[in-house]
Tab-separated table of C-alpha atoms in Angstrom:
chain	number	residue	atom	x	y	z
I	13	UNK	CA	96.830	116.750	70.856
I	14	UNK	CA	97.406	115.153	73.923
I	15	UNK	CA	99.848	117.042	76.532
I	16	UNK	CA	100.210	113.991	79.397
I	17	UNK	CA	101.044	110.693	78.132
I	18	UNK	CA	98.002	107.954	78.072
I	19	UNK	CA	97.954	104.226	78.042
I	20	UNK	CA	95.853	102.518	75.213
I	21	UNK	CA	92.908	101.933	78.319
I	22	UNK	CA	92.864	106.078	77.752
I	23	UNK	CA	94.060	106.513	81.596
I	24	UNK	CA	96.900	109.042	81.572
I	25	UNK	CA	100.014	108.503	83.554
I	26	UNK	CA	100.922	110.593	86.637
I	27	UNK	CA	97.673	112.028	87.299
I	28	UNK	CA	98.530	113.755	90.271
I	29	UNK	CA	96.115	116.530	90.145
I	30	UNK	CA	98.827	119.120	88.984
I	31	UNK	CA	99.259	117.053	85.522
I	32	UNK	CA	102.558	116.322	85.714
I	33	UNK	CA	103.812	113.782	83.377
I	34	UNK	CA	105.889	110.379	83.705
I	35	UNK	CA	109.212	111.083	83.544
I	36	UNK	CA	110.331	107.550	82.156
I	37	UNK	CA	108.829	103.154	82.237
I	38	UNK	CA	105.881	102.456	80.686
I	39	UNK	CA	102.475	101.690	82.350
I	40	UNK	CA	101.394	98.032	81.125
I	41	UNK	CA	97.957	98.129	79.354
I	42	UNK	CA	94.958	98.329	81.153
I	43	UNK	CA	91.392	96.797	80.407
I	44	UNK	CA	89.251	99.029	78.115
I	45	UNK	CA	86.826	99.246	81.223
I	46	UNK	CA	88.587	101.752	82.356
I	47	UNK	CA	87.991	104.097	79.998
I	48	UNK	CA	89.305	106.821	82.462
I	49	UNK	CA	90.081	109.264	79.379
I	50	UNK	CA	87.480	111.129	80.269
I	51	UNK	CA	87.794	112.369	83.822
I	52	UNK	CA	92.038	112.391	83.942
I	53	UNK	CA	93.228	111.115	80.366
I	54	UNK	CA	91.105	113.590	78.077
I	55	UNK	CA	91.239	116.346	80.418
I	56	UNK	CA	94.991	116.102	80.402
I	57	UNK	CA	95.246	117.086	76.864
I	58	UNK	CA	96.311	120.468	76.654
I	59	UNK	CA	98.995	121.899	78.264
I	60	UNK	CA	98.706	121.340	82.159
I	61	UNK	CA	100.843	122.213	85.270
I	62	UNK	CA	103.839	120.041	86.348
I	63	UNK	CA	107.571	120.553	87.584
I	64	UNK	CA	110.435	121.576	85.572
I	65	UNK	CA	113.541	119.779	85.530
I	66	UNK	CA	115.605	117.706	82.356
I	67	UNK	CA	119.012	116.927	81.324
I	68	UNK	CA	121.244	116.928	78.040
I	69	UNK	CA	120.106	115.716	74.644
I	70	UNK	CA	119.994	111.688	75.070
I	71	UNK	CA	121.950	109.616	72.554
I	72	UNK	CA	119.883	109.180	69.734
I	73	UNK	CA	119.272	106.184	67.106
I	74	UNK	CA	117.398	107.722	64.157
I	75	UNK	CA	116.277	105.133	61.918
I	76	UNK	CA	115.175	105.082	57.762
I	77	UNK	CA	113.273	101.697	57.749
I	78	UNK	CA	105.115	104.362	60.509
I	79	UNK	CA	74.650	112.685	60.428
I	80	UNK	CA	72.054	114.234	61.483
I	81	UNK	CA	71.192	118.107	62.247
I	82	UNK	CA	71.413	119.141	66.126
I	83	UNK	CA	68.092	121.127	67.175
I	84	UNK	CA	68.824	124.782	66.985
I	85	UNK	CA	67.125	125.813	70.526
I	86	UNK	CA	69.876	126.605	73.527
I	87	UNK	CA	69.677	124.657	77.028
I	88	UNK	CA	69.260	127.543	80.530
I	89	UNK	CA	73.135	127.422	80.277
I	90	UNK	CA	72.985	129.883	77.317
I	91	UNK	CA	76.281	131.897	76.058
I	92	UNK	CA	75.383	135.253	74.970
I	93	UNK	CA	77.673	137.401	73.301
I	94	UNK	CA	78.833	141.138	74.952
I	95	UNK	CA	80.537	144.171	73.430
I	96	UNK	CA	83.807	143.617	71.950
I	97	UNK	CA	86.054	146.177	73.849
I	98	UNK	CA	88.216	148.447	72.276
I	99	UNK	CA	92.001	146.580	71.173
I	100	UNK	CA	93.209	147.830	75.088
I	101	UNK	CA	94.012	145.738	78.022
I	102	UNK	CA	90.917	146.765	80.475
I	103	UNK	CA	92.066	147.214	84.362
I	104	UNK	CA	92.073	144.086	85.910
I	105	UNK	CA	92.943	142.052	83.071
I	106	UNK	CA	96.708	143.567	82.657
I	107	UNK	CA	98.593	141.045	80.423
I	108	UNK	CA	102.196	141.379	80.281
I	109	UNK	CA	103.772	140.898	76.876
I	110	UNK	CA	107.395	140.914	75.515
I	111	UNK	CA	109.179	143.318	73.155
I	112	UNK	CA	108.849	141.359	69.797
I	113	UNK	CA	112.061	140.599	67.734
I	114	UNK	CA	113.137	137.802	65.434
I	115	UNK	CA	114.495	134.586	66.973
I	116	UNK	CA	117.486	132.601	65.965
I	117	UNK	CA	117.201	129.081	64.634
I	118	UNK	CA	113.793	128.719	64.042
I	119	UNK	CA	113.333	126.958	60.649
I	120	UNK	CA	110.692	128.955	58.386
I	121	UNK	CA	108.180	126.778	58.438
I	122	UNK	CA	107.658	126.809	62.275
I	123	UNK	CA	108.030	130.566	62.652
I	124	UNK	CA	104.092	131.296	62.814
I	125	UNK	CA	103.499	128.806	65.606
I	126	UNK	CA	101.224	130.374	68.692
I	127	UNK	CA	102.052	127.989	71.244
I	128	UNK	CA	100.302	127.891	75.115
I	129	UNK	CA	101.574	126.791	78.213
I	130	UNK	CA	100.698	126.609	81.601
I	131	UNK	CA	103.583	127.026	83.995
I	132	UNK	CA	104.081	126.493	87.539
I	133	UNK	CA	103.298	129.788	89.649
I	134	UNK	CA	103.122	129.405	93.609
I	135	UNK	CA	103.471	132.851	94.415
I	136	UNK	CA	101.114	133.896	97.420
I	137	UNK	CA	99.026	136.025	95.162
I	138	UNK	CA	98.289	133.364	93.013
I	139	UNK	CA	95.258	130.815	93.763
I	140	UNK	CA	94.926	128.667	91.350
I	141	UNK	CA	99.273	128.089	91.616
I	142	UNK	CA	99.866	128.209	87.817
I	143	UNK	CA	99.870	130.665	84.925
I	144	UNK	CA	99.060	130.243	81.438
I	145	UNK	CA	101.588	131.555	78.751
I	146	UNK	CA	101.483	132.303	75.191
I	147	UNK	CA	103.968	133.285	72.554
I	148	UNK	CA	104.731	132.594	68.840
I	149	UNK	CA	107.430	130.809	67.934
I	150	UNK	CA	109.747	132.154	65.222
I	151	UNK	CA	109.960	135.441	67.612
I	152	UNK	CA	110.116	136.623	71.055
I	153	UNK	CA	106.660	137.532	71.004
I	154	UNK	CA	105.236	136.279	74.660
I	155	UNK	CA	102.351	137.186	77.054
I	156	UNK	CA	101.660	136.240	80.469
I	157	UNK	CA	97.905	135.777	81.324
I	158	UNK	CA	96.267	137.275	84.330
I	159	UNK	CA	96.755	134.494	86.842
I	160	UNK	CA	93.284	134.117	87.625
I	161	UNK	CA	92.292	133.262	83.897
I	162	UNK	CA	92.841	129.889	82.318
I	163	UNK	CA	94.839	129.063	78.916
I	164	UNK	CA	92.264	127.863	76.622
I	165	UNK	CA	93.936	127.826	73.349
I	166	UNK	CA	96.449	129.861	70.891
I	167	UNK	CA	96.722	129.904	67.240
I	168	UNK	CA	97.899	132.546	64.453
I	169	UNK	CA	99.071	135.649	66.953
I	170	UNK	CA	96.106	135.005	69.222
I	171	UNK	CA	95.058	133.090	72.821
I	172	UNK	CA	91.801	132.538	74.483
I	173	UNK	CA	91.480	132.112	77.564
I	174	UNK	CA	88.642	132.270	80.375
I	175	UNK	CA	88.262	133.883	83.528
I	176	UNK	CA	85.395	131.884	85.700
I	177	UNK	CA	83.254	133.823	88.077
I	178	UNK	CA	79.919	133.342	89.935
I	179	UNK	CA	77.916	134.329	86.695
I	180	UNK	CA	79.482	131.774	84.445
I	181	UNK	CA	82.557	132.337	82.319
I	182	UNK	CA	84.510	135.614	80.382
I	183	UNK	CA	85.704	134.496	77.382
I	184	UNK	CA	89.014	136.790	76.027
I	185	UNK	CA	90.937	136.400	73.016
I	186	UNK	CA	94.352	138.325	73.011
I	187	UNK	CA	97.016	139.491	70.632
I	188	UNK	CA	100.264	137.597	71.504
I	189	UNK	CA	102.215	140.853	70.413
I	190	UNK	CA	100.531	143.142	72.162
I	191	UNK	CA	98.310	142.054	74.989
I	192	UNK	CA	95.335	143.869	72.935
I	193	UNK	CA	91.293	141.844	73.997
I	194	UNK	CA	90.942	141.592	70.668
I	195	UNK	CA	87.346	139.961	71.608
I	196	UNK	CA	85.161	139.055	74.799
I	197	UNK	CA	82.362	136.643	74.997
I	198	UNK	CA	80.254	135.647	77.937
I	199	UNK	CA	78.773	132.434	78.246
I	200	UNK	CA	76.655	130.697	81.650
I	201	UNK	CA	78.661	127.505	81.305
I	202	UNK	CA	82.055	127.018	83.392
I	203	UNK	CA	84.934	126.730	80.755
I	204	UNK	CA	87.149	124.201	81.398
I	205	UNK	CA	88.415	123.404	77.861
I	206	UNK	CA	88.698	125.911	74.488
I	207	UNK	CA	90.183	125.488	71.076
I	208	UNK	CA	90.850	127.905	67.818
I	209	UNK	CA	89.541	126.662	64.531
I	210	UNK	CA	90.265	128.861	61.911
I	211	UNK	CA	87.668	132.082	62.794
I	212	UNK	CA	85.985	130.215	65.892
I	213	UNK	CA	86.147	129.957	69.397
I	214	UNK	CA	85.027	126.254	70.389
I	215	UNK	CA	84.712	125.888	73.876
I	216	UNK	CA	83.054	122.818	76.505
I	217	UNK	CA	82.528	123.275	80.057
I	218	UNK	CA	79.668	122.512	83.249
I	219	UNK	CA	76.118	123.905	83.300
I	220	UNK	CA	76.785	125.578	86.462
I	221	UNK	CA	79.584	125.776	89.025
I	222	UNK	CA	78.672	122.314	90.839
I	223	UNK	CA	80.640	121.501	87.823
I	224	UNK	CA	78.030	118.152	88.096
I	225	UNK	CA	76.085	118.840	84.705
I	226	UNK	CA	77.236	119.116	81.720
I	227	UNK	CA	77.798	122.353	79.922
I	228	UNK	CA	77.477	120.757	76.454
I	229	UNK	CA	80.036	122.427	73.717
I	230	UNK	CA	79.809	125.761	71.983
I	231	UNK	CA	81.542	127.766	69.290
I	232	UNK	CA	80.971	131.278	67.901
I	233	UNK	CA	82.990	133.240	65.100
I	234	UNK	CA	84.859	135.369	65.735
I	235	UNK	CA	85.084	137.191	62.314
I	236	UNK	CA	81.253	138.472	62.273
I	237	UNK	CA	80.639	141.567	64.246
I	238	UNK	CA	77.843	140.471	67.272
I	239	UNK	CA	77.558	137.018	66.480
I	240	UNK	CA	76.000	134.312	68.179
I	241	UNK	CA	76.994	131.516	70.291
I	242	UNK	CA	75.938	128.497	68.800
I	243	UNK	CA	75.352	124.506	70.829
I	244	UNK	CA	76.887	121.773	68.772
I	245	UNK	CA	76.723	119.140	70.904
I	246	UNK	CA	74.818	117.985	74.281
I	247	UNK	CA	74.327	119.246	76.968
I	248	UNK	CA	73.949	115.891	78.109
I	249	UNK	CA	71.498	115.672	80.814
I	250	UNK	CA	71.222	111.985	82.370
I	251	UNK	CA	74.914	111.614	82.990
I	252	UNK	CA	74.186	108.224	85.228
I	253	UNK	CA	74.966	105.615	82.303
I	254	UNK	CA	78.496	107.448	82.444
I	255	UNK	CA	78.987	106.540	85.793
I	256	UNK	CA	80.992	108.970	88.529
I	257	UNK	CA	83.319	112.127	87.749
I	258	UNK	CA	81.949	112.922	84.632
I	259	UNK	CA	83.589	115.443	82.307
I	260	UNK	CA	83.879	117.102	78.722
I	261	UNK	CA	87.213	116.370	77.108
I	262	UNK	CA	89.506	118.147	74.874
I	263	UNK	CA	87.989	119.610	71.683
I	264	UNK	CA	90.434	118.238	68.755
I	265	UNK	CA	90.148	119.305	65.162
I	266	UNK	CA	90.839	118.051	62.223
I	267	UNK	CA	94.207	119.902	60.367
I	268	UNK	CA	91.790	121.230	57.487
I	269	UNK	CA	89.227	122.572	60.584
I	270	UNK	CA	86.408	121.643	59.126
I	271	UNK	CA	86.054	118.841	61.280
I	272	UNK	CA	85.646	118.505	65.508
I	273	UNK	CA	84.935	115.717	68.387
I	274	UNK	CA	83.832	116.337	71.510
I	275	UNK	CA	84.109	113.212	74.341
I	276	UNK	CA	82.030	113.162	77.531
I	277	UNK	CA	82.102	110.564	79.756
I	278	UNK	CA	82.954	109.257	83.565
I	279	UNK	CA	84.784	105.827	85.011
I	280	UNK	CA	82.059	103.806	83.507
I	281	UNK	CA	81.590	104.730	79.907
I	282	UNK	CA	82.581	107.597	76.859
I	283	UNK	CA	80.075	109.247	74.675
I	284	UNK	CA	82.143	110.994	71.124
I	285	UNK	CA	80.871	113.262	69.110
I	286	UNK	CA	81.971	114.221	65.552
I	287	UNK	CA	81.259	117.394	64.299
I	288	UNK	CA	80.841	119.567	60.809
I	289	UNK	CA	81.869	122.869	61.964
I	290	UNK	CA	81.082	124.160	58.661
I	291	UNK	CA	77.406	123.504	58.796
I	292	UNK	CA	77.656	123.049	62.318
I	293	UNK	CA	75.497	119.659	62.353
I	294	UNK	CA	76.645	116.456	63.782
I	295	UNK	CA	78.185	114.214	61.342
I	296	UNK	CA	78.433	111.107	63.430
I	297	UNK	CA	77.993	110.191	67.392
I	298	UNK	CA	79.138	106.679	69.272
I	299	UNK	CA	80.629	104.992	72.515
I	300	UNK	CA	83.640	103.857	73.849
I	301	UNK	CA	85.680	105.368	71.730
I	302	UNK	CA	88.188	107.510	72.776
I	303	UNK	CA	90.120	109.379	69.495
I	304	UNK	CA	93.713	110.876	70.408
I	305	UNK	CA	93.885	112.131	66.059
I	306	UNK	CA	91.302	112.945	63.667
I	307	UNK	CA	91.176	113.722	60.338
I	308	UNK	CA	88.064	114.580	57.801
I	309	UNK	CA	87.518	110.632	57.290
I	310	UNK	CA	89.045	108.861	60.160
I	311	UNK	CA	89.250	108.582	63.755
I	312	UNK	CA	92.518	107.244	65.450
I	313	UNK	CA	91.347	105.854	68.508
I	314	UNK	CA	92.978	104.076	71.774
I	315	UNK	CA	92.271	100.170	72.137
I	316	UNK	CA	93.748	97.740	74.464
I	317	UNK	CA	97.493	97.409	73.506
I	318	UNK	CA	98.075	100.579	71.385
I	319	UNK	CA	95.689	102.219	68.562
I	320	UNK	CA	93.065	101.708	66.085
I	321	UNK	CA	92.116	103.657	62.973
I	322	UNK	CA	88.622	103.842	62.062
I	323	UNK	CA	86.634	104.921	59.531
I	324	UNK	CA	84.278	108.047	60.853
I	325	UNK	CA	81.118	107.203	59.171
I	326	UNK	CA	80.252	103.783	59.732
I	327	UNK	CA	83.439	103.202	62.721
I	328	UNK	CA	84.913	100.320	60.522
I	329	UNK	CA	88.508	99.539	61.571
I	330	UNK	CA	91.418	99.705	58.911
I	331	UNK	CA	94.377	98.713	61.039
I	332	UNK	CA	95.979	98.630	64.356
I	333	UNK	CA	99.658	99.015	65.804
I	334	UNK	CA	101.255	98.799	68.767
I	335	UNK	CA	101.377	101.212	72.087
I	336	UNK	CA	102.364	101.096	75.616
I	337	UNK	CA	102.021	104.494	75.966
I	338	UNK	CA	100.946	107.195	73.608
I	339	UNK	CA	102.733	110.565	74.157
I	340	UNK	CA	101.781	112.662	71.463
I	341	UNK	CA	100.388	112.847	67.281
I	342	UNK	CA	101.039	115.492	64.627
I	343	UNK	CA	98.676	115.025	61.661
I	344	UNK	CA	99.689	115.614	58.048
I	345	UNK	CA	97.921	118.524	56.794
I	346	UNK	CA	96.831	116.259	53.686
I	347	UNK	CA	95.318	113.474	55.904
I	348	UNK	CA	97.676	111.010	53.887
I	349	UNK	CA	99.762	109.835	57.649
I	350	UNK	CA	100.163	110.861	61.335
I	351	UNK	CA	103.666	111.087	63.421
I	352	UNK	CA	102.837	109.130	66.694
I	353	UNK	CA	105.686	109.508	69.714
I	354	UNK	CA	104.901	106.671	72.284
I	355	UNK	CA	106.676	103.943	74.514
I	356	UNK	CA	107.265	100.292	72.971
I	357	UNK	CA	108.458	98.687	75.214
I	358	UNK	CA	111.755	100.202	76.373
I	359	UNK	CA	112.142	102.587	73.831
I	360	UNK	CA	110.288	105.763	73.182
I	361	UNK	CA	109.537	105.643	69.652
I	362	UNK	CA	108.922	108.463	67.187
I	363	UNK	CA	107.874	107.095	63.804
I	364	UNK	CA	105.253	108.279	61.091
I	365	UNK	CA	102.367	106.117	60.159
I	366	UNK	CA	101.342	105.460	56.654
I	367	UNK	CA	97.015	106.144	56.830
I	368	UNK	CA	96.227	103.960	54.450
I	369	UNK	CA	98.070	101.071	55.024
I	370	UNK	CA	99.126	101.343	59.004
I	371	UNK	CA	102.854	100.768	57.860
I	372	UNK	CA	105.158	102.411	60.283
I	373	UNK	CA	108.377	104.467	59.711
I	374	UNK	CA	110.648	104.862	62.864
I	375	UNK	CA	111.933	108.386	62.723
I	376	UNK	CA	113.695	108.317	66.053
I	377	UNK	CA	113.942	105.881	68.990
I	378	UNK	CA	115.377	106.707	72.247
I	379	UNK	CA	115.928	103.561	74.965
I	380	UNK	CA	114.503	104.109	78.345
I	381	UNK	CA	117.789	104.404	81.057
I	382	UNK	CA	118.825	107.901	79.405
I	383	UNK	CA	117.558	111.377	78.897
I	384	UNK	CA	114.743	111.445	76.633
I	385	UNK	CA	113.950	114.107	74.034
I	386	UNK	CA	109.665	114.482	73.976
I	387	UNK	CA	108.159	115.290	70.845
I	388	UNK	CA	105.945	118.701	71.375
I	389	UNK	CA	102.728	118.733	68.682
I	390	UNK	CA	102.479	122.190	69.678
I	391	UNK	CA	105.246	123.599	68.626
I	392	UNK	CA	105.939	120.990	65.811
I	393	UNK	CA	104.436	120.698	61.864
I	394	UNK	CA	104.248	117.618	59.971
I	395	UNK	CA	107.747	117.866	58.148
I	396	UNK	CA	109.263	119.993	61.214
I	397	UNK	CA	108.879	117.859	64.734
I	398	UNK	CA	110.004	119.794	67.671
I	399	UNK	CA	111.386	117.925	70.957
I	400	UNK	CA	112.051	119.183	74.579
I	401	UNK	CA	113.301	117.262	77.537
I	402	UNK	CA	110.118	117.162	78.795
I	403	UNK	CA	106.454	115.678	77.803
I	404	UNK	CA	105.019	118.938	77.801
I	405	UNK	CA	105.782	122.816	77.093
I	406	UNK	CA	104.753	123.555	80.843
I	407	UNK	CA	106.957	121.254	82.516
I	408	UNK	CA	109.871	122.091	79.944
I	409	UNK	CA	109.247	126.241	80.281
I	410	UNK	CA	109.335	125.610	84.280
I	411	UNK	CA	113.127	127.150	84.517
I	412	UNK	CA	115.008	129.662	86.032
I	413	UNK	CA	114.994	131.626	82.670
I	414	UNK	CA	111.671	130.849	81.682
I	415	UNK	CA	113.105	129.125	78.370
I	416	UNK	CA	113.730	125.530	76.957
I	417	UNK	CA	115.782	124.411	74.770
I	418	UNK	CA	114.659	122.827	71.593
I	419	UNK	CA	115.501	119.803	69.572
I	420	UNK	CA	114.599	119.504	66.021
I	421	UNK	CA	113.512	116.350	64.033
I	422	UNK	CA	113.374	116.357	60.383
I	423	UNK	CA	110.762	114.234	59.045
I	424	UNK	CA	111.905	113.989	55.601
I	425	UNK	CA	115.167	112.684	56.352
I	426	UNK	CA	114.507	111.813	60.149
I	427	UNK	CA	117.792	113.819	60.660
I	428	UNK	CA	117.778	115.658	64.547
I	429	UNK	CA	119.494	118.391	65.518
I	430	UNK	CA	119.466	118.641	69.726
I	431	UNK	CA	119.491	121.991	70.313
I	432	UNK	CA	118.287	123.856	67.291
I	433	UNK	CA	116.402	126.886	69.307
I	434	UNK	CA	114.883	128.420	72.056
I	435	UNK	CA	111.337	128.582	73.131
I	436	UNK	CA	109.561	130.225	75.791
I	437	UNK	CA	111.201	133.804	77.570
I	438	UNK	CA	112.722	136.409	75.364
């Protein structure tokens, strides 16, 4: 889900190379030509670096009354599977983790959450001036990446994460609790972008490091003992119609996993893919549309003042509401409504959204002027929505202590609690 906040054009707000978020207005929208999702607004999904910084828990006003089969052959960028070490950290790719204990005030439900976050590092040592950071919620479970490797993903006690080098791209997945490579994959293409679906590892990235061709996008389970790499989608070799700075997005996934889109696209135009990861076969493929939620039949999409739900087969739209500026979607696990945070006007609005109808609820709404409480997908379930002070988990971990605190937002009853719990350092 998306990590920097994106106006219905799909341009993100704040793009200033480190992804730091807006900290309050809203950006007016912008003609669809933009379509700049794909270069700063689609890349921005996940977490991202940006400063630190917040305030108290804002006065609140919580309200009652919203195909056909890909070929099977592989392109010259070609991932090939390696050894799975043995469940050690290998020299050179020391993770630190934290002693593991219970933590207080985490509600049940969120208590298996694996969140990642990338977090502000401009110690001398460190290049690439950030660090990615995993831990799971409902303990003190964390572990600090090697700086030189890149947060892909995190999910049920484990992160990915790649390490780029001349020869293409190391692919490790961790235990959060113990810093154990629990797997390593190497692939030609240069990662930029990852996700964990269930027992796969879905990743997108460039053909080479010109990082001017496309990489396509790539998945391989993790469950079965030497398997295979597999392409899903692209690559995409005459990248012209897309026009300048092209670039894979985000993978998202549906909450059931059986379903993925991939985006490509530049400053001129956006090419989506939908994907069965089950058979692994592309169920549907169009333009122009850029999805910020999906779910095994529907595709919510950005259009020119706020968002669009559409049908994923034949890209029929149901119904439209209002956005200024979309923050962030949860997705109910039974693909019956989605929670959408996002700017109306003054007010940042938190409110669930009825799938079959488009009727919204407003859960919370917070006027511009004050501190505002973000809701964090990451760290949040459908009935349990987590807020910090800031837009994403990076921004709000980048303290003194390492930690942020926590607001919680009951769906249900749309009651909030400001500081329910901690998140981030033991």
């Amino acid at each position: 889900m998306p990590d920097r906040p994106r106006t219905p054009s799909g341009e993100p707000v704040g793009a200033q190379g480190s992804g730091s978020a807006p900290r309050d207005g809203r950006v007016a929208s912008l003609p669809v030509v933009a379509l700049l999702a794909l270069v700063i607004g689609l890349v921005a999904i996940g977490t991202r670096l940006g400063s630190g910084g917040g305030g108290p828990a804002p006065s609140v006003s919580p309200g009652g009354s919203p195909g056909a089969s890909l070929a099977e052959s592989s392109p010259p960028a070609a991932a090939t599977p390696i050894a799975s070490p043995a469940a050690t950290v290998s020299a050179g790719q020391t993770a630190a983790v934290s002693s593991v204990g219970p933590r207080s005030g985490v509600p049940t439900a969120l208590r298996s959450r694996t969140w990642l976050a990338e977090i502000a590092d401009n110690s001398p040592q460190n290049q690439r001036g950030a660090v990615s950071v995993a831990g799971v919620e409902g303990t003190t479970a964390r572990i600090i990446l090697p700086p030189a490797e890149i947060g892909l993903a995190a999910a049920a006690d484990r992160v990915a994460s790649a390490l780029v080098g001349a020869a293409g791209t190391d692919l490790y997945v961790r235990n959060v609790n113990t810093g154990a490579i629990e797997r390593q994959v190497h692939t030609e293409v240069v990662v930029n972008h990852g996700m964990l679906v269930g027992s796969s590892l879905v990743w997108t990235g460039f053909a080479d490091a010109s990082r001017r061709s496309d990489g396509g996008l790539w998945t391989v389970d993790l469950s079965a003992a030497g398997a295979t790499p597999r392409l899903l989608a692209g690559p995409v070799l005459d990248l012209k119609p897309l026009g300048p700075n092209v670039e894979r997005g985000p993978v998202l996934a549906t909450a059931s996993g059986k379903t993925i889109t991939s985006t490509i696209g530049g400053l001129k135009s956006v090419h989506l893919d939908v994907i069965d990861l089950a058979t692994l076969s592309l169920r549907t493929a169009s333009d122009g549309l850029i999805p910020v939620a999906v779910t095994d039949g529907e595709l919510l999409v950005l259009r020119p003042g706020g968002l669009e739900l559409r049908e994923l087969g034949s890209g029929k739209p149901h119904w439209s509401i209002r956005a200024d500026l979309v923050y962030d979607v949860v997705a109910d696990p039974a693909g019956q409504a989605l929670v959408i945070a996002a700017d109306i006007g003054r007010d940042y609005v938190i409110e669930e959204v009825d799938l079959a109808s488009g009727k919204a609820r407003k859960l919370l709404t917070q006027t511009r002027g004050g501190d505002i409480q973000y809701l964090v997908s990451a760290l949040s379930t459908f009935d349990q929505l987590v807020l910090l002070d800031q837009p994403s988990l990076g921004d709000a971990l980048a303290t003194p202590t390492g930690q942020a605190t926590a607001g919680l937002l009951d769906r249900n009853s749309a009651a909030f609690t400001a500081a329910a719990f901690k998140v981030g350092a033991p």
